[in-house]
Amino acid sequence: MNWNSDLIGVKGIGEKTVKLFHKLDIYTVRDLLYYFPRDYEKFEEPKSILECKSGGIVTIRAKIPNQNMELRKAGRLVLFKFYLLEGDKRIEITYFNMAFLKNTFFPGQEFIFRGRLEEKKGRFSMDQPKFYKPEEYSKFLNTLQPVYSLTKGLTSNFIQKAEKEVLKNLSLEQELLPEYMVEKYQLCSRREAFETLHFPKFEEEVLNARKRLVFEEFLAFCINVKTQKNTDMNLPVSSPLLKTAATTRLLEQLPYKLTNAQLKAWEQIENDMAGNYAMNRMVQGDVGSGKTILAILALLMAAYNGRQGALMAPTEVLAKQHYDSIMEMTEKFHLDIKPILLVGSMTAKEKRRAYERIELGLANVIIGTHALIQGGVNYHDLALVITDEQHRFGVRQRQTLQEKGDNTHILVMSATPIPRTLAIILFGDLHLSILDEMPVGRLPIKNCVVNTSFREKAYQFMQKEIDAGHQVYCICPMVEAGEMENLENVEEYAEKLQEYFGEKARVAYLHGKMRPALKNQIMEDFADRRTDILVSTTVIEVGINVPNATVMMVENAERFGLAQLHQLRGRVGRGKDQSYCIFINGNQNNKTTERLELLNKSNDGFFLANEDMRLRGPGDIFGIRQSGEFAFRVGDIYNDSEILLETAALADEILLAESTKNLFPLLETFRAEVGNEVDFRSI
Ligand code: ADP
Ligand code: MG
């Protein structure tokens, strides 16, 4: 067995279960080992009924009371209910379809109950709590139990068994890092790291294990980026582009004036492109700061010079949106350009036709997804490559696209608020243009963070906005039922909403697992106002621009990082109308609430990212990824920024010394083994 072995060879995993693993994007042994728990349940000291607070998971020690237990049918369900009592507080306990429990709970007997304690109008209740005999519980006391994200049919237990099997058979003994490094940074071994993360005992160990993997992941990443950097500095272009009046004309025709920040960025871009060396520039600007128009201006400049420009977006939906808006401008402002769309879901025939037009130079503004860098595409004369939402792409992809031309100019656009120190590491060689100013006339978004009891009110509010001709997004963390208890899922939620609104609103839903063509259709329907409410996972997080949408409601907001919530929020408030964001907090512990309340205080992405970092500290293990977009397998650029800075400096040291002193004997093996684990597709 090795890292790349297929899961089907793992003992206990058969044809049927392997499909379930595939659903979780786990295909190889490596994927499995890197599939870490999303959380660890801590078996803490049980509390008395009076001590327990509602809104989260609690562990209660209580006696079964001397009173009747209720067993009755409700529709297809059999309910089994009783009350736990202390003083004048009582908690209603309910089990569904577990009638046999009446022979388990005897009056006077003590049990430990563990589950979510809800409170509604002063009445406390717990559904389906796990229960233990005190002596049984004491065995777990103070230990951690991993909780994995699941799919229907797969349990945490089963995943753990598979992890055990893999850890038993995989050779992980060789230490790839030099000894001095292991000592200096107090790293545990790789084996220990994986074992601890899947079979944890105590919290401190878990943190340390995680640190080891973050360290090696970041180090490999930094070494790779830095070797890359040296290769594409100052590449001379075959012929400099000329500045063109077409861009100035477009700016005069636009219904708005560029902000000063946009103007400055455009000046920088224009100068770069008119220079003798290939541009390498990143435009960084918060959601809604107006990055797209800069891309369009740059594409225009390339096209009017008789060359080609390509714009690559991370999703088809976004590519299509860019294409549509460029087409619209082309017609409206009589631009002399020939745009074309190239995405994966096009038929073979459509693609062939696009390839031909691109190769012959009949199309000069090419917009698409990864399809732009596929083997079949040959560009006639590619002078400019733009990637939108840069962090979603790999360095290699950027490079592949660039290599389709001859030292092409590169422009990347990102909305992720990254402090400059980190940006320099992550994007190495790029010059930065920062859009730190929002277009004028935007009304600040009104935010509210509320609990689930506010839903009804929120729906009424949504109805009002829809009646006024506006549209609404509803975000759920899950795609389908059963993936995780207690979390809203897109499919059922959409059904629920349609039932609620009936004739009064048209509800559609969208998620990443759908066919691309269907996704495009649904997105287009929403953009053209054929639907009123779009229930979606975070697939709509990047780039989507439907200015008529004025309400963003996020269910289980506690499941998302602030930066991500901020991105989601950026989907509204893109037009002139007042927009609203409703964050539903499904877990009212103090820390979550404090974190979410920050969204009320600020609409500034940088501020939020920093505050989030400060609030969460290093105690957060895998709970919430601050930035889902930076798909490091383990590390999180915000929470682990210190390690990132450290490894960047270390990478410099290693690369500098490598030729003279042999600081890192296993460097090549390390890069091959660990470097491959850094998913360059996503950064
Ligand atoms: P992002 O930076 O998030 O990619 P977009 O480029 O999609 O933002 O712009 C968001 C919206 O703002 C678009 O509808 C765009 O037409 C509009 N816009 C861009 N620049 C300005 C401006 N200077 N003044 C007013 N509206 C603008
Ligand atoms: Mg954008």
PDB file of C-alpha atoms in Angstrom, residues 119-333:
ATOM      1  CA  GLU A 119     -34.947  26.390  24.844  1.00  0.00           C
ATOM      2  CA  LYS A 120     -38.206  27.795  23.536  1.00  0.00           C
ATOM      3  CA  LYS A 121     -40.156  30.276  25.640  1.00  0.00           C
ATOM      4  CA  GLY A 122     -38.629  29.006  28.854  1.00  0.00           C
ATOM      5  CA  ARG A 123     -39.221  25.328  28.015  1.00  0.00           C
ATOM      6  CA  PHE A 124     -36.159  23.145  27.726  1.00  0.00           C
ATOM      7  CA  SER A 125     -35.920  20.104  25.521  1.00  0.00           C
ATOM      8  CA  MET A 126     -33.452  17.595  24.159  1.00  0.00           C
ATOM      9  CA  ASP A 127     -34.108  15.316  21.194  1.00  0.00           C
ATOM     10  CA  GLN A 128     -32.385  11.991  20.798  1.00  0.00           C
ATOM     11  CA  PRO A 129     -29.590  12.607  23.310  1.00  0.00           C
ATOM     12  CA  LYS A 130     -26.908   9.966  23.546  1.00  0.00           C
ATOM     13  CA  PHE A 131     -26.980   8.293  26.940  1.00  0.00           C
ATOM     14  CA  TYR A 132     -24.452   6.451  29.062  1.00  0.00           C
ATOM     15  CA  LYS A 133     -24.356   4.728  32.401  1.00  0.00           C
ATOM     16  CA  PRO A 134     -22.105   6.758  34.725  1.00  0.00           C
ATOM     17  CA  GLU A 135     -19.439   4.065  34.899  1.00  0.00           C
ATOM     18  CA  GLU A 136     -19.454   3.790  31.118  1.00  0.00           C
ATOM     19  CA  TYR A 137     -19.108   7.538  30.724  1.00  0.00           C
ATOM     20  CA  SER A 138     -16.254   7.810  33.156  1.00  0.00           C
ATOM     21  CA  LYS A 139     -14.165   5.774  30.729  1.00  0.00           C
ATOM     22  CA  PHE A 140     -14.569   8.502  28.097  1.00  0.00           C
ATOM     23  CA  LEU A 141     -14.208  11.395  30.503  1.00  0.00           C
ATOM     24  CA  ASN A 142     -11.864  14.098  29.171  1.00  0.00           C
ATOM     25  CA  THR A 143     -11.103  12.216  25.974  1.00  0.00           C
ATOM     26  CA  LEU A 144     -11.795  13.469  22.480  1.00  0.00           C
ATOM     27  CA  GLN A 145     -13.979  11.678  19.980  1.00  0.00           C
ATOM     28  CA  PRO A 146     -13.470  12.602  16.318  1.00  0.00           C
ATOM     29  CA  VAL A 147     -16.476  13.796  14.384  1.00  0.00           C
ATOM     30  CA  TYR A 148     -16.135  13.479  10.611  1.00  0.00           C
ATOM     31  CA  SER A 149     -18.248  15.125   7.963  1.00  0.00           C
ATOM     32  CA  LEU A 150     -20.345  12.277   6.672  1.00  0.00           C
ATOM     33  CA  THR A 151     -22.537  11.213   3.868  1.00  0.00           C
ATOM     34  CA  LYS A 152     -25.604   9.016   4.201  1.00  0.00           C
ATOM     35  CA  GLY A 153     -24.539   5.441   4.905  1.00  0.00           C
ATOM     36  CA  LEU A 154     -21.128   6.250   6.317  1.00  0.00           C
ATOM     37  CA  THR A 155     -20.450   6.630  10.038  1.00  0.00           C
ATOM     38  CA  SER A 156     -17.592   8.252  11.922  1.00  0.00           C
ATOM     39  CA  ASN A 157     -16.864   4.835  13.297  1.00  0.00           C
ATOM     40  CA  PHE A 158     -16.483   3.300   9.890  1.00  0.00           C
ATOM     41  CA  ILE A 159     -14.153   6.052   8.743  1.00  0.00           C
ATOM     42  CA  GLN A 160     -12.035   5.530  11.826  1.00  0.00           C
ATOM     43  CA  LYS A 161     -11.775   1.836  11.086  1.00  0.00           C
ATOM     44  CA  ALA A 162     -10.579   2.581   7.588  1.00  0.00           C
ATOM     45  CA  GLU A 163      -8.022   5.058   8.927  1.00  0.00           C
ATOM     46  CA  LYS A 164      -6.740   2.441  11.324  1.00  0.00           C
ATOM     47  CA  GLU A 165      -6.348  -0.072   8.533  1.00  0.00           C
ATOM     48  CA  VAL A 166      -4.428   2.390   6.376  1.00  0.00           C
ATOM     49  CA  LEU A 167      -2.174   3.524   9.182  1.00  0.00           C
ATOM     50  CA  LYS A 168      -1.351  -0.104   9.904  1.00  0.00           C
ATOM     51  CA  ASN A 169      -0.277  -0.834   6.353  1.00  0.00           C
ATOM     52  CA  LEU A 170       1.333   2.346   5.154  1.00  0.00           C
ATOM     53  CA  SER A 171       5.000   2.894   5.726  1.00  0.00           C
ATOM     54  CA  LEU A 172       5.392   6.314   7.270  1.00  0.00           C
ATOM     55  CA  GLU A 173       8.531   5.779   9.242  1.00  0.00           C
ATOM     56  CA  GLN A 174      11.055   7.837   7.355  1.00  0.00           C
ATOM     57  CA  GLU A 175      11.475  11.363   8.679  1.00  0.00           C
ATOM     58  CA  LEU A 176      11.713  13.640   5.683  1.00  0.00           C
ATOM     59  CA  LEU A 177      12.506  16.828   7.539  1.00  0.00           C
ATOM     60  CA  PRO A 178      16.061  17.459   8.741  1.00  0.00           C
ATOM     61  CA  GLU A 179      16.609  16.689  12.368  1.00  0.00           C
ATOM     62  CA  TYR A 180      17.526  20.223  13.354  1.00  0.00           C
ATOM     63  CA  MET A 181      14.172  21.425  12.053  1.00  0.00           C
ATOM     64  CA  VAL A 182      12.188  18.785  13.876  1.00  0.00           C
ATOM     65  CA  GLU A 183      13.948  19.782  17.057  1.00  0.00           C
ATOM     66  CA  LYS A 184      13.841  23.508  16.633  1.00  0.00           C
ATOM     67  CA  TYR A 185      10.120  23.614  15.884  1.00  0.00           C
ATOM     68  CA  GLN A 186       9.249  20.758  18.235  1.00  0.00           C
ATOM     69  CA  LEU A 187       7.472  18.743  15.619  1.00  0.00           C
ATOM     70  CA  CYS A 188       6.090  15.289  16.188  1.00  0.00           C
ATOM     71  CA  SER A 189       6.646  12.597  13.573  1.00  0.00           C
ATOM     72  CA  ARG A 190       4.373  12.229  10.572  1.00  0.00           C
ATOM     73  CA  ARG A 191       3.029   8.919  11.781  1.00  0.00           C
ATOM     74  CA  GLU A 192       2.280  10.363  15.165  1.00  0.00           C
ATOM     75  CA  ALA A 193       0.560  13.320  13.546  1.00  0.00           C
ATOM     76  CA  PHE A 194      -1.835  11.205  11.498  1.00  0.00           C
ATOM     77  CA  GLU A 195      -2.463   8.801  14.339  1.00  0.00           C
ATOM     78  CA  THR A 196      -3.231  11.550  16.776  1.00  0.00           C
ATOM     79  CA  LEU A 197      -5.553  13.417  14.465  1.00  0.00           C
ATOM     80  CA  HIS A 198      -7.636  10.334  13.789  1.00  0.00           C
ATOM     81  CA  PHE A 199      -7.276   8.727  17.202  1.00  0.00           C
ATOM     82  CA  PRO A 200      -6.851  11.631  19.586  1.00  0.00           C
ATOM     83  CA  LYS A 201      -6.563  11.459  23.288  1.00  0.00           C
ATOM     84  CA  PHE A 202      -6.043  14.969  24.539  1.00  0.00           C
ATOM     85  CA  GLU A 203      -6.497  18.378  23.061  1.00  0.00           C
ATOM     86  CA  GLU A 204      -2.883  19.513  23.339  1.00  0.00           C
ATOM     87  CA  GLU A 205      -1.709  16.511  21.341  1.00  0.00           C
ATOM     88  CA  VAL A 206      -4.125  17.268  18.575  1.00  0.00           C
ATOM     89  CA  LEU A 207      -2.868  20.809  18.248  1.00  0.00           C
ATOM     90  CA  ASN A 208       0.678  19.605  18.070  1.00  0.00           C
ATOM     91  CA  ALA A 209      -0.107  16.938  15.512  1.00  0.00           C
ATOM     92  CA  ARG A 210      -1.872  19.430  13.356  1.00  0.00           C
ATOM     93  CA  LYS A 211       1.039  21.822  13.627  1.00  0.00           C
ATOM     94  CA  ARG A 212       3.377  19.225  12.186  1.00  0.00           C
ATOM     95  CA  LEU A 213       1.258  18.788   9.087  1.00  0.00           C
ATOM     96  CA  VAL A 214       0.668  22.501   8.620  1.00  0.00           C
ATOM     97  CA  PHE A 215       4.389  23.074   8.926  1.00  0.00           C
ATOM     98  CA  GLU A 216       5.369  20.590   6.265  1.00  0.00           C
ATOM     99  CA  GLU A 217       2.547  21.604   3.994  1.00  0.00           C
ATOM    100  CA  PHE A 218       3.488  25.273   4.145  1.00  0.00           C
ATOM    101  CA  LEU A 219       7.192  24.560   3.858  1.00  0.00           C
ATOM    102  CA  ALA A 220       6.742  22.503   0.718  1.00  0.00           C
ATOM    103  CA  PHE A 221       4.456  25.164  -0.678  1.00  0.00           C
ATOM    104  CA  CYS A 222       6.926  27.976   0.031  1.00  0.00           C
ATOM    105  CA  ILE A 223       9.835  26.083  -1.471  1.00  0.00           C
ATOM    106  CA  ASN A 224       7.812  25.403  -4.594  1.00  0.00           C
ATOM    107  CA  VAL A 225       6.591  28.975  -4.943  1.00  0.00           C
ATOM    108  CA  LYS A 226      10.055  30.377  -4.403  1.00  0.00           C
ATOM    109  CA  THR A 227      11.682  28.177  -6.991  1.00  0.00           C
ATOM    110  CA  GLN A 228       8.942  29.162  -9.357  1.00  0.00           C
ATOM    111  CA  LYS A 229       9.420  32.840  -8.639  1.00  0.00           C
ATOM    112  CA  ASN A 230      12.957  32.903  -9.841  1.00  0.00           C
ATOM    113  CA  THR A 231      11.960  31.562 -13.206  1.00  0.00           C
ATOM    114  CA  ASP A 232       9.394  34.072 -14.288  1.00  0.00           C
ATOM    115  CA  MET A 233      10.798  37.411 -13.264  1.00  0.00           C
ATOM    116  CA  ASN A 234      11.276  40.044 -15.927  1.00  0.00           C
ATOM    117  CA  LEU A 235      10.396  38.129 -19.036  1.00  0.00           C
ATOM    118  CA  PRO A 236      10.805  40.338 -22.089  1.00  0.00           C
ATOM    119  CA  VAL A 237       7.787  40.537 -24.394  1.00  0.00           C
ATOM    120  CA  SER A 238       8.085  40.210 -28.149  1.00  0.00           C
ATOM    121  CA  SER A 239       6.486  43.589 -28.776  1.00  0.00           C
ATOM    122  CA  PRO A 240       5.060  46.090 -26.290  1.00  0.00           C
ATOM    123  CA  LEU A 241       1.358  46.863 -26.597  1.00  0.00           C
ATOM    124  CA  LEU A 242       0.248  50.351 -27.496  1.00  0.00           C
ATOM    125  CA  LYS A 243      -2.176  52.257 -25.332  1.00  0.00           C
ATOM    126  CA  THR A 244      -5.442  52.618 -27.164  1.00  0.00           C
ATOM    127  CA  ALA A 245      -8.122  55.272 -27.246  1.00  0.00           C
ATOM    128  CA  ALA A 246     -10.742  52.530 -27.168  1.00  0.00           C
ATOM    129  CA  THR A 247     -10.315  52.122 -23.444  1.00  0.00           C
ATOM    130  CA  THR A 248     -10.747  55.831 -22.783  1.00  0.00           C
ATOM    131  CA  ARG A 249     -13.811  55.842 -24.988  1.00  0.00           C
ATOM    132  CA  LEU A 250     -15.314  52.953 -23.060  1.00  0.00           C
ATOM    133  CA  LEU A 251     -14.693  54.734 -19.791  1.00  0.00           C
ATOM    134  CA  GLU A 252     -16.518  57.787 -21.088  1.00  0.00           C
ATOM    135  CA  GLN A 253     -19.500  55.693 -22.143  1.00  0.00           C
ATOM    136  CA  LEU A 254     -19.915  53.743 -18.919  1.00  0.00           C
ATOM    137  CA  PRO A 255     -22.898  54.759 -16.798  1.00  0.00           C
ATOM    138  CA  TYR A 256     -20.535  55.315 -13.858  1.00  0.00           C
ATOM    139  CA  LYS A 257     -17.175  56.890 -13.174  1.00  0.00           C
ATOM    140  CA  LEU A 258     -14.314  54.699 -12.008  1.00  0.00           C
ATOM    141  CA  THR A 259     -13.314  55.193  -8.402  1.00  0.00           C
ATOM    142  CA  ASN A 260      -9.900  56.688  -7.793  1.00  0.00           C
ATOM    143  CA  ALA A 261      -8.639  53.300  -6.744  1.00  0.00           C
ATOM    144  CA  GLN A 262      -9.881  51.752  -9.982  1.00  0.00           C
ATOM    145  CA  LEU A 263      -8.313  54.551 -12.013  1.00  0.00           C
ATOM    146  CA  LYS A 264      -4.983  54.076 -10.328  1.00  0.00           C
ATOM    147  CA  ALA A 265      -5.073  50.325 -10.821  1.00  0.00           C
ATOM    148  CA  TRP A 266      -5.975  50.758 -14.471  1.00  0.00           C
ATOM    149  CA  GLU A 267      -3.080  53.160 -14.940  1.00  0.00           C
ATOM    150  CA  GLN A 268      -0.719  50.589 -13.430  1.00  0.00           C
ATOM    151  CA  ILE A 269      -2.102  47.826 -15.618  1.00  0.00           C
ATOM    152  CA  GLU A 270      -1.966  49.939 -18.752  1.00  0.00           C
ATOM    153  CA  ASN A 271       1.633  50.952 -18.067  1.00  0.00           C
ATOM    154  CA  ASP A 272       2.662  47.375 -17.379  1.00  0.00           C
ATOM    155  CA  MET A 273       1.130  46.200 -20.612  1.00  0.00           C
ATOM    156  CA  ALA A 274       2.754  48.976 -22.576  1.00  0.00           C
ATOM    157  CA  GLY A 275       6.129  48.051 -21.132  1.00  0.00           C
ATOM    158  CA  ASN A 276       8.911  45.799 -22.373  1.00  0.00           C
ATOM    159  CA  TYR A 277       8.416  43.063 -19.790  1.00  0.00           C
ATOM    160  CA  ALA A 278       5.523  40.745 -19.123  1.00  0.00           C
ATOM    161  CA  MET A 279       3.097  42.130 -16.569  1.00  0.00           C
ATOM    162  CA  ASN A 280       2.709  40.148 -13.365  1.00  0.00           C
ATOM    163  CA  ARG A 281       0.062  41.935 -11.395  1.00  0.00           C
ATOM    164  CA  MET A 282      -2.615  41.157  -8.871  1.00  0.00           C
ATOM    165  CA  VAL A 283      -5.633  43.337  -8.338  1.00  0.00           C
ATOM    166  CA  GLN A 284      -6.848  42.832  -4.845  1.00  0.00           C
ATOM    167  CA  GLY A 285     -10.133  44.380  -3.881  1.00  0.00           C
ATOM    168  CA  ASP A 286     -12.986  43.548  -1.592  1.00  0.00           C
ATOM    169  CA  VAL A 287     -16.152  42.067  -3.048  1.00  0.00           C
ATOM    170  CA  GLY A 288     -18.008  44.646  -5.099  1.00  0.00           C
ATOM    171  CA  SER A 289     -15.032  46.971  -5.485  1.00  0.00           C
ATOM    172  CA  GLY A 290     -15.322  46.653  -9.275  1.00  0.00           C
ATOM    173  CA  LYS A 291     -12.546  44.410 -10.505  1.00  0.00           C
ATOM    174  CA  THR A 292     -14.319  43.116 -13.603  1.00  0.00           C
ATOM    175  CA  ILE A 293     -14.205  46.406 -15.471  1.00  0.00           C
ATOM    176  CA  LEU A 294     -10.415  46.466 -15.088  1.00  0.00           C
ATOM    177  CA  ALA A 295     -10.253  43.038 -16.699  1.00  0.00           C
ATOM    178  CA  ILE A 296     -12.423  44.233 -19.548  1.00  0.00           C
ATOM    179  CA  LEU A 297     -10.225  47.283 -20.138  1.00  0.00           C
ATOM    180  CA  ALA A 298      -7.126  45.112 -20.265  1.00  0.00           C
ATOM    181  CA  LEU A 299      -8.786  42.669 -22.685  1.00  0.00           C
ATOM    182  CA  LEU A 300      -9.774  45.591 -24.836  1.00  0.00           C
ATOM    183  CA  MET A 301      -6.228  46.853 -24.968  1.00  0.00           C
ATOM    184  CA  ALA A 302      -4.934  43.467 -26.099  1.00  0.00           C
ATOM    185  CA  ALA A 303      -7.646  43.066 -28.723  1.00  0.00           C
ATOM    186  CA  TYR A 304      -7.231  46.564 -30.174  1.00  0.00           C
ATOM    187  CA  ASN A 305      -3.542  45.780 -30.601  1.00  0.00           C
ATOM    188  CA  GLY A 306      -4.576  42.916 -32.837  1.00  0.00           C
ATOM    189  CA  ARG A 307      -3.644  40.348 -30.206  1.00  0.00           C
ATOM    190  CA  GLN A 308      -5.684  38.017 -28.010  1.00  0.00           C
ATOM    191  CA  GLY A 309      -6.627  38.171 -24.341  1.00  0.00           C
ATOM    192  CA  ALA A 310      -8.078  35.385 -22.213  1.00  0.00           C
ATOM    193  CA  LEU A 311     -10.070  35.595 -18.999  1.00  0.00           C
ATOM    194  CA  MET A 312     -10.260  32.460 -16.888  1.00  0.00           C
ATOM    195  CA  ALA A 313     -12.861  32.088 -14.138  1.00  0.00           C
ATOM    196  CA  PRO A 314     -13.026  29.290 -11.559  1.00  0.00           C
ATOM    197  CA  THR A 315     -16.619  28.270 -12.276  1.00  0.00           C
ATOM    198  CA  GLU A 316     -18.687  27.996 -15.433  1.00  0.00           C
ATOM    199  CA  VAL A 317     -21.358  30.088 -13.871  1.00  0.00           C
ATOM    200  CA  LEU A 318     -18.933  32.931 -13.376  1.00  0.00           C
ATOM    201  CA  ALA A 319     -17.344  32.532 -16.815  1.00  0.00           C
ATOM    202  CA  LYS A 320     -20.764  32.678 -18.417  1.00  0.00           C
ATOM    203  CA  GLN A 321     -21.599  35.777 -16.431  1.00  0.00           C
ATOM    204  CA  HIS A 322     -18.433  37.537 -17.546  1.00  0.00           C
ATOM    205  CA  TYR A 323     -19.092  36.523 -21.126  1.00  0.00           C
ATOM    206  CA  ASP A 324     -22.637  37.845 -21.016  1.00  0.00           C
ATOM    207  CA  SER A 325     -21.617  41.184 -19.618  1.00  0.00           C
ATOM    208  CA  ILE A 326     -18.804  41.580 -22.137  1.00  0.00           C
ATOM    209  CA  MET A 327     -21.208  40.707 -24.962  1.00  0.00           C
ATOM    210  CA  GLU A 328     -23.657  43.254 -23.673  1.00  0.00           C
ATOM    211  CA  MET A 329     -20.996  45.951 -23.569  1.00  0.00           C
ATOM    212  CA  THR A 330     -19.729  45.002 -27.006  1.00  0.00           C
ATOM    213  CA  GLU A 331     -23.142  45.631 -28.485  1.00  0.00           C
ATOM    214  CA  LYS A 332     -24.078  48.636 -26.436  1.00  0.00           C
ATOM    215  CA  PHE A 333     -20.799  50.488 -26.845  1.00  0.00           C
TER     216      PHE A 333
END
